[in-house]
PDB file of C-alpha atoms in Angstrom:
ATOM      1  CA  VAL A   1       0.886 -48.566  -7.754  1.00 72.00           C
ATOM      2  CA  SER A   2       4.100 -50.697  -8.796  1.00 74.00           C
ATOM      3  CA  THR A   3       4.422 -54.273  -7.492  1.00 75.00           C
ATOM      4  CA  ALA A   4       7.052 -57.186  -8.545  1.00 71.00           C
ATOM      5  CA  GLY A   5       7.395 -54.544 -11.805  1.00 72.00           C
ATOM      6  CA  HIS A   6       4.215 -53.818 -12.805  1.00 76.00           C
ATOM      7  CA  SER A   7       2.359 -50.968 -12.656  1.00 80.00           C
ATOM      8  CA  ALA A   8      -1.210 -49.341 -12.541  1.00 79.00           C
ATOM      9  CA  CYS A   9      -2.683 -45.980 -12.259  1.00 78.00           C
ATOM     10  CA  VAL A  10      -5.682 -44.191 -12.263  1.00 77.00           C
ATOM     11  CA  ALA A  11      -6.135 -40.283 -13.054  1.00 76.00           C
ATOM     12  CA  ASN A  12      -8.260 -37.867 -11.370  1.00 68.00           C
ATOM     13  CA  ALA A  13      -8.201 -40.236  -8.322  1.00 70.00           C
ATOM     14  CA  PHE A  14      -6.830 -37.938  -5.467  1.00 68.00           C
ATOM     15  CA  THR A  15      -7.107 -33.952  -5.531  1.00 69.00           C
ATOM     16  CA  PHE A  16      -6.124 -31.305  -2.805  1.00 70.00           C
ATOM     17  CA  ASN A  17      -8.162 -28.784  -0.977  1.00 74.00           C
ATOM     18  CA  VAL A  18      -8.909 -26.320  -2.752  1.00 78.00           C
ATOM     19  CA  PRO A  19      -7.735 -22.490  -0.750  1.00 81.00           C
ATOM     20  CA  GLN A  20     -10.671 -20.831   0.974  1.00 83.00           C
ATOM     21  CA  ILE A  21     -10.736 -17.135   2.489  1.00 83.00           C
ATOM     22  CA  SER A  22     -12.872 -16.484   5.537  1.00 83.00           C
ATOM     23  CA  SER A  23     -11.773 -13.108   6.702  1.00 83.00           C
ATOM     24  CA  VAL A  24      -8.919 -10.367   5.994  1.00 81.00           C
ATOM     25  CA  VAL A  25      -7.352  -8.370   8.517  1.00 80.00           C
ATOM     26  CA  HIS A  26      -7.924  -4.187   7.341  1.00 75.00           C
ATOM     27  CA  THR A  27     -11.025  -4.360   5.466  1.00 71.00           C
ATOM     28  CA  ASN A  28     -10.477  -0.753   3.814  1.00 70.00           C
ATOM     29  CA  GLY A  29      -7.876   0.915   2.266  1.00 70.00           C
ATOM     30  CA  ALA A  30      -7.146   4.696   0.771  1.00 67.00           C
ATOM     31  CA  SER A  31      -7.534   3.954  -2.847  1.00 65.00           C
ATOM     32  CA  SER A  32      -3.753   5.436  -3.788  1.00 66.00           C
ATOM     33  CA  GLY A  33      -2.995   1.963  -2.488  1.00 69.00           C
ATOM     34  CA  ALA A  34      -0.102   0.370  -1.128  1.00 72.00           C
ATOM     35  CA  SER A  35      -1.991  -1.029   2.189  1.00 77.00           C
ATOM     36  CA  SER A  36      -1.187  -4.142   4.042  1.00 81.00           C
ATOM     37  CA  VAL A  37      -4.284  -6.820   3.749  1.00 83.00           C
ATOM     38  CA  THR A  38      -3.722 -10.147   5.774  1.00 84.00           C
ATOM     39  CA  LEU A  39      -6.033 -13.076   3.884  1.00 85.00           C
ATOM     40  CA  VAL A  40      -6.985 -15.208   6.887  1.00 87.00           C
ATOM     41  CA  GLY A  41      -8.086 -19.025   5.831  1.00 85.00           C
ATOM     42  CA  SER A  42      -6.922 -22.172   4.460  1.00 85.00           C
ATOM     43  CA  SER A  43      -5.289 -24.542   2.837  1.00 82.00           C
ATOM     44  CA  PHE A  44      -2.981 -21.657   1.342  1.00 81.00           C
ATOM     45  CA  ALA A  45      -0.132 -23.680   0.852  1.00 78.00           C
ATOM     46  CA  LEU A  46       2.932 -25.525   3.229  1.00 73.00           C
ATOM     47  CA  SER A  47       5.481 -23.543   1.956  1.00 70.00           C
ATOM     48  CA  ARG A  48       6.069 -20.687  -0.116  1.00 67.00           C
ATOM     49  CA  TRP A  49       4.447 -21.445  -3.630  1.00 67.00           C
ATOM     50  CA  SER A  50       3.876 -18.465  -5.758  1.00 68.00           C
ATOM     51  CA  ASN A  51       0.855 -17.079  -4.309  1.00 77.00           C
ATOM     52  CA  THR A  52      -0.835 -14.653  -6.285  1.00 78.00           C
ATOM     53  CA  VAL A  53      -3.402 -12.175  -4.830  1.00 82.00           C
ATOM     54  CA  ARG A  54      -6.080 -10.163  -6.683  1.00 78.00           C
ATOM     55  CA  ILE A  55      -8.332  -6.959  -5.589  1.00 77.00           C
ATOM     56  CA  GLY A  56     -11.444  -6.107  -7.296  1.00 70.00           C
ATOM     57  CA  GLY A  57      -9.880  -7.384 -10.733  1.00 69.00           C
ATOM     58  CA  THR A  58      -6.169  -5.558 -10.230  1.00 73.00           C
ATOM     59  CA  SER A  59      -2.918  -7.748  -9.379  1.00 76.00           C
ATOM     60  CA  SER A  60      -1.606  -6.886  -6.124  1.00 78.00           C
ATOM     61  CA  MET A  61       1.798  -5.380  -5.606  1.00 74.00           C
ATOM     62  CA  ALA A  62       3.031  -8.095  -3.784  1.00 77.00           C
ATOM     63  CA  SER A  63       1.945 -11.038  -2.229  1.00 80.00           C
ATOM     64  CA  THR A  64       3.796 -12.962   1.498  1.00 82.00           C
ATOM     65  CA  TRP A  65       3.161 -16.706   1.846  1.00 83.00           C
ATOM     66  CA  ILE A  66       2.968 -16.889   5.763  1.00 85.00           C
ATOM     67  CA  SER A  67       1.541 -20.205   6.480  1.00 86.00           C
ATOM     68  CA  ASP A  68      -0.956 -22.697   5.055  1.00 85.00           C
ATOM     69  CA  THR A  69      -3.644 -20.184   6.765  1.00 86.00           C
ATOM     70  CA  ALA A  70      -2.113 -16.434   6.468  1.00 87.00           C
ATOM     71  CA  MET A  71      -0.833 -14.506   3.520  1.00 85.00           C
ATOM     72  CA  VAL A  72      -0.113 -10.163   3.100  1.00 86.00           C
ATOM     73  CA  THR A  73      -0.553  -8.676   0.147  1.00 83.00           C
ATOM     74  CA  LYS A  74       0.059  -5.234  -0.340  1.00 82.00           C
ATOM     75  CA  ASN A  75      -2.836  -3.673  -2.609  1.00 76.00           C
ATOM     76  CA  THR A  76      -2.414  -1.745  -5.607  1.00 73.00           C
ATOM     77  CA  CYS A  77      -4.361   1.910  -5.834  1.00 71.00           C
ATOM     78  CA  GLY A  78      -8.463   0.933  -6.670  1.00 66.00           C
ATOM     79  CA  ALA A  79     -11.737   2.517  -6.881  1.00 58.00           C
ATOM     80  CA  LEU A  80     -14.145   3.719  -4.541  1.00 55.00           C
ATOM     81  CA  GLY A  81     -16.510   0.855  -3.484  1.00 57.00           C
ATOM     82  CA  ALA A  82     -16.211  -3.296  -2.445  1.00 58.00           C
ATOM     83  CA  GLY A  83     -13.681  -5.254  -4.786  1.00 65.00           C
ATOM     84  CA  THR A  84     -13.670  -9.253  -4.803  1.00 73.00           C
ATOM     85  CA  ILE A  85     -10.289 -10.686  -3.357  1.00 76.00           C
ATOM     86  CA  THR A  86      -8.894 -13.732  -5.383  1.00 76.00           C
ATOM     87  CA  ALA A  87      -6.065 -15.662  -4.661  1.00 77.00           C
ATOM     88  CA  THR A  88      -3.896 -18.380  -6.370  1.00 76.00           C
ATOM     89  CA  VAL A  89      -2.307 -21.281  -4.973  1.00 75.00           C
ATOM     90  CA  VAL A  90      -0.321 -23.169  -7.132  1.00 67.00           C
ATOM     91  CA  ARG A  91      -3.394 -22.843  -9.986  1.00 70.00           C
ATOM     92  CA  MET A  92      -5.989 -23.457  -7.575  1.00 75.00           C
ATOM     93  CA  THR A  93      -8.038 -20.141  -6.890  1.00 78.00           C
ATOM     94  CA  ALA A  94     -10.244 -18.934  -4.063  1.00 76.00           C
ATOM     95  CA  SER A  95     -12.799 -15.648  -4.050  1.00 76.00           C
ATOM     96  CA  GLN A  96     -14.605 -13.808  -1.710  1.00 73.00           C
ATOM     97  CA  THR A  97     -16.690 -10.904  -2.224  1.00 71.00           C
ATOM     98  CA  SER A  98     -17.154  -7.322  -0.034  1.00 65.00           C
ATOM     99  CA  LEU A  99     -14.508  -8.122   2.186  1.00 70.00           C
ATOM    100  CA  PHE A 100     -12.357  -5.491   1.012  1.00 70.00           C
ATOM    101  CA  SER A 101     -13.120  -2.000  -0.039  1.00 66.00           C
ATOM    102  CA  TYR A 102     -11.532   1.179  -1.263  1.00 64.00           C
ATOM    103  CA  GLY A 103     -11.992   4.792   0.546  1.00 61.00           C
ATOM    104  CA  ALA A 104     -13.620   8.098  -1.147  1.00 57.00           C
ATOM    105  CA  GLY A 105     -10.727   9.686  -3.329  1.00 57.00           C
ATOM    106  CA  GLY A 106     -11.933  10.299  -7.591  1.00 58.00           C
ATOM    107  CA  PRO A 107      -9.994   8.738 -10.398  1.00 62.00           C
ATOM    108  CA  LYS A 108      -6.646  10.350 -11.181  1.00 66.00           C
ATOM    109  CA  VAL A 109      -4.607  10.001 -14.210  1.00 68.00           C
ATOM    110  CA  HIS A 110      -1.056  10.493 -13.928  1.00 66.00           C
ATOM    111  CA  LYS A 111       0.323  10.514 -17.473  1.00 67.00           C
ATOM    112  CA  LEU A 112      -1.177   9.813 -21.053  1.00 69.00           C
ATOM    113  CA  VAL A 113       1.169   6.831 -23.026  1.00 66.00           C
ATOM    114  CA  ALA A 114       1.787   6.956 -26.316  1.00 56.00           C
ATOM    115  CA  LEU A 115      -0.378   9.963 -27.554  1.00 65.00           C
ATOM    116  CA  THR A 116      -0.877  13.855 -27.184  1.00 67.00           C
ATOM    117  CA  ASN A 117      -1.744  14.484 -30.883  1.00 72.00           C
ATOM    118  CA  SER A 118      -4.655  12.685 -33.185  1.00 75.00           C
ATOM    119  CA  PRO A 119      -6.142  13.261 -36.366  1.00 77.00           C
ATOM    120  CA  SER A 120      -9.190  15.371 -36.817  1.00 79.00           C
ATOM    121  CA  THR A 121     -10.712  11.965 -37.862  1.00 79.00           C
ATOM    122  CA  GLY A 122     -10.278  10.423 -34.278  1.00 80.00           C
ATOM    123  CA  SER A 123     -10.915   6.668 -34.226  1.00 81.00           C
ATOM    124  CA  VAL A 124      -7.010   7.043 -32.625  1.00 82.00           C
ATOM    125  CA  SER A 125      -6.846   5.062 -28.804  1.00 84.00           C
ATOM    126  CA  VAL A 126      -4.980   6.662 -26.192  1.00 84.00           C
ATOM    127  CA  THR A 127      -3.799   4.933 -22.758  1.00 84.00           C
ATOM    128  CA  LEU A 128      -4.414   6.657 -19.483  1.00 82.00           C
ATOM    129  CA  VAL A 129      -2.222   5.288 -15.950  1.00 80.00           C
ATOM    130  CA  GLY A 130      -3.160   6.398 -12.954  1.00 76.00           C
ATOM    131  CA  CYS A 131      -5.554   4.997  -9.779  1.00 74.00           C
ATOM    132  CA  GLY A 132      -8.739   4.902  -8.805  1.00 71.00           C
ATOM    133  CA  LEU A 133      -9.649   3.886 -12.417  1.00 74.00           C
ATOM    134  CA  ALA A 134     -13.453   1.651 -12.048  1.00 71.00           C
ATOM    135  CA  GLU A 135     -14.761  -0.471 -14.422  1.00 74.00           C
ATOM    136  CA  THR A 136     -17.400   2.569 -15.094  1.00 73.00           C
ATOM    137  CA  VAL A 137     -15.169   5.275 -15.620  1.00 77.00           C
ATOM    138  CA  ARG A 138     -15.756   7.282 -18.616  1.00 80.00           C
ATOM    139  CA  ILE A 139     -13.453   9.588 -20.182  1.00 83.00           C
ATOM    140  CA  ARG A 140     -14.199  12.886 -22.571  1.00 82.00           C
ATOM    141  CA  VAL A 141     -11.951  14.852 -24.830  1.00 83.00           C
ATOM    142  CA  GLY A 142     -12.305  19.012 -24.625  1.00 79.00           C
ATOM    143  CA  GLY A 143     -15.720  17.918 -23.793  1.00 80.00           C
ATOM    144  CA  THR A 144     -16.548  15.283 -26.164  1.00 85.00           C
ATOM    145  CA  ALA A 145     -17.078  11.607 -25.234  1.00 86.00           C
ATOM    146  CA  CYS A 146     -14.263   8.946 -26.246  1.00 87.00           C
ATOM    147  CA  GLN A 147     -15.540   6.669 -29.108  1.00 88.00           C
ATOM    148  CA  SER A 148     -15.378   4.071 -26.727  1.00 88.00           C
ATOM    149  CA  THR A 149     -13.627   3.549 -23.303  1.00 86.00           C
ATOM    150  CA  SER A 150     -12.139  -0.261 -22.078  1.00 86.00           C
ATOM    151  CA  TRP A 151     -11.409  -0.436 -18.966  1.00 82.00           C
ATOM    152  CA  VAL A 152      -8.158  -2.765 -18.278  1.00 83.00           C
ATOM    153  CA  SER A 153      -7.360  -2.463 -14.583  1.00 78.00           C
ATOM    154  CA  HIS A 154      -7.727   0.373 -11.779  1.00 75.00           C
ATOM    155  CA  SER A 155      -5.115   1.953 -13.071  1.00 77.00           C
ATOM    156  CA  THR A 156      -5.354   1.219 -16.949  1.00 83.00           C
ATOM    157  CA  VAL A 157      -8.056   2.441 -19.230  1.00 85.00           C
ATOM    158  CA  THR A 158      -7.947   3.212 -23.458  1.00 87.00           C
ATOM    159  CA  CYS A 159      -9.699   5.460 -24.970  1.00 85.00           C
ATOM    160  CA  ARG A 160     -10.681   5.559 -28.702  1.00 87.00           C
ATOM    161  CA  LEU A 161     -11.311   8.957 -29.522  1.00 86.00           C
ATOM    162  CA  ALA A 162     -14.282  10.588 -31.686  1.00 87.00           C
ATOM    163  CA  ALA A 163     -13.406  13.104 -34.832  1.00 85.00           C
ATOM    164  CA  GLY A 164     -12.417  17.053 -33.677  1.00 83.00           C
ATOM    165  CA  VAL A 165     -10.771  19.748 -34.076  1.00 80.00           C
ATOM    166  CA  GLY A 166      -8.225  22.603 -32.364  1.00 80.00           C
ATOM    167  CA  SER A 167      -5.564  21.894 -29.832  1.00 79.00           C
ATOM    168  CA  GLY A 168      -5.058  21.823 -25.810  1.00 77.00           C
ATOM    169  CA  HIS A 169      -8.606  19.670 -25.032  1.00 78.00           C
ATOM    170  CA  THR A 170      -8.589  19.102 -21.498  1.00 77.00           C
ATOM    171  CA  VAL A 171      -8.896  15.604 -20.651  1.00 78.00           C
ATOM    172  CA  ALA A 172     -11.912  14.646 -18.460  1.00 77.00           C
ATOM    173  CA  VAL A 173     -12.157  11.353 -16.051  1.00 76.00           C
ATOM    174  CA  SER A 174     -15.154  10.500 -14.888  1.00 74.00           C
ATOM    175  CA  ALA A 175     -16.572   7.369 -12.294  1.00 63.00           C
ATOM    176  CA  VAL A 176     -19.924   7.026 -10.714  1.00 57.00           C
ATOM    177  CA  ALA A 177     -20.175   5.941  -7.338  1.00 50.00           C
ATOM    178  CA  SER A 178     -22.414   5.797  -4.157  1.00 42.00           C
ATOM    179  CA  LYS A 179     -24.686   7.315  -7.021  1.00 43.00           C
ATOM    180  CA  GLU A 180     -22.329  10.925  -7.202  1.00 45.00           C
ATOM    181  CA  SER A 181     -19.975  11.482 -10.337  1.00 47.00           C
ATOM    182  CA  LEU A 182     -16.589  11.775  -9.605  1.00 53.00           C
ATOM    183  CA  ILE A 183     -14.702  13.811 -11.927  1.00 55.00           C
ATOM    184  CA  ASN A 184     -10.884  14.875 -12.105  1.00 56.00           C
ATOM    185  CA  LEU A 185      -9.563  17.060 -14.973  1.00 54.00           C
ATOM    186  CA  ILE A 186      -6.025  15.772 -16.245  1.00 58.00           C
ATOM    187  CA  ALA A 187      -3.557  18.252 -16.379  1.00 52.00           C
ATOM    188  CA  TYR A 188      -2.462  16.584 -20.171  1.00 59.00           C
ATOM    189  CA  SER A 189      -4.385  17.651 -23.215  1.00 68.00           C
ATOM    190  CA  ILE A 190      -4.900  16.590 -26.307  1.00 78.00           C
ATOM    191  CA  SER A 191      -4.314  18.362 -29.762  1.00 79.00           C
ATOM    192  CA  TYR A 192      -6.158  17.513 -33.408  1.00 80.00           C
ATOM    193  CA  THR A 193      -4.010  17.419 -36.275  1.00 79.00           C
ATOM    194  CA  SER A 194      -4.303  21.353 -38.121  1.00 76.00           C
ATOM    195  CA  PRO A 195      -6.180  21.302 -41.051  1.00 74.00           C
ATOM    196  CA  THR A 196      -4.209  21.674 -44.487  1.00 76.00           C
ATOM    197  CA  VAL A 197      -5.977  22.558 -47.846  1.00 77.00           C
ATOM    198  CA  SER A 198      -3.762  21.355 -51.556  1.00 77.00           C
ATOM    199  CA  SER A 199      -5.722  22.653 -53.890  1.00 80.00           C
ATOM    200  CA  SER A 200      -9.078  24.289 -55.592  1.00 76.00           C
ATOM    201  CA  LEU A 201     -11.072  23.271 -58.764  1.00 79.00           C
ATOM    202  CA  VAL A 202     -12.130  26.217 -59.190  1.00 77.00           C
ATOM    203  CA  SER A 203      -9.131  29.020 -59.608  1.00 76.00           C
ATOM    204  CA  ASN A 204     -10.935  31.977 -60.161  1.00 79.00           C
ATOM    205  CA  ALA A 205     -14.674  33.172 -60.468  1.00 80.00           C
ATOM    206  CA  PRO A 206     -16.814  36.265 -61.202  1.00 82.00           C
ATOM    207  CA  THR A 207     -17.288  39.343 -58.712  1.00 81.00           C
ATOM    208  CA  THR A 208     -20.655  38.109 -58.180  1.00 82.00           C
ATOM    209  CA  GLY A 209     -19.830  35.454 -56.781  1.00 80.00           C
ATOM    210  CA  SER A 210     -22.540  32.291 -56.832  1.00 82.00           C
ATOM    211  CA  THR A 211     -19.455  29.834 -58.163  1.00 84.00           C
ATOM    212  CA  SER A 212     -18.835  26.913 -56.289  1.00 86.00           C
ATOM    213  CA  VAL A 213     -15.146  26.000 -55.220  1.00 84.00           C
ATOM    214  CA  THR A 214     -14.673  22.445 -54.316  1.00 86.00           C
ATOM    215  CA  VAL A 215     -11.611  22.452 -51.583  1.00 81.00           C
ATOM    216  CA  MET A 216      -9.296  19.575 -51.414  1.00 81.00           C
ATOM    217  CA  GLY A 217      -7.096  19.076 -48.691  1.00 75.00           C
ATOM    218  CA  ALA A 218      -6.796  16.814 -45.277  1.00 65.00           C
TER     219      ALA A 218
END
């Protein structure tokens, strides 16, 4: 407030209503994504602010402001089951659970990023990009579970490889939903570096055997 050249102010004395989500139009979409979902609520702003929407923790492909009470978003791929819808309007957030769910469909992986070969010791991270990768996703390479699996989004997950040998190991991705295990075998394979022998500490032995030989290599 300014009066006769003097000013006074009070911090945090006024706030705008936070956005609210009351319902959605189209409450179910394919796990492959690309479905249009209309959010109905209030306080979505009075102009085209940079509103963002996340479904099940994953950002939507695009969001379009319609009015103070409606906006349309196009969902990305998701995992079977219900997902929380979160809308952000000018740094204010609204969330509602169980308003939208994805239909049946096992996890799908489109590509492996940056790695198709690993040292036999493992402990190397590989990133899988696809669709329907739930937070419960598990990855096995050649029948052996990864040391750890880190969920990033419904389209990205990383796996820390266990130790192994051999080549052409199939990557299997599984997700548990509705008490059933959905498994997808990936057309990509991972190979472990072949062992090499550099030297041995004993180069000659009697024909009778029983001699210890130390082999060195990697």
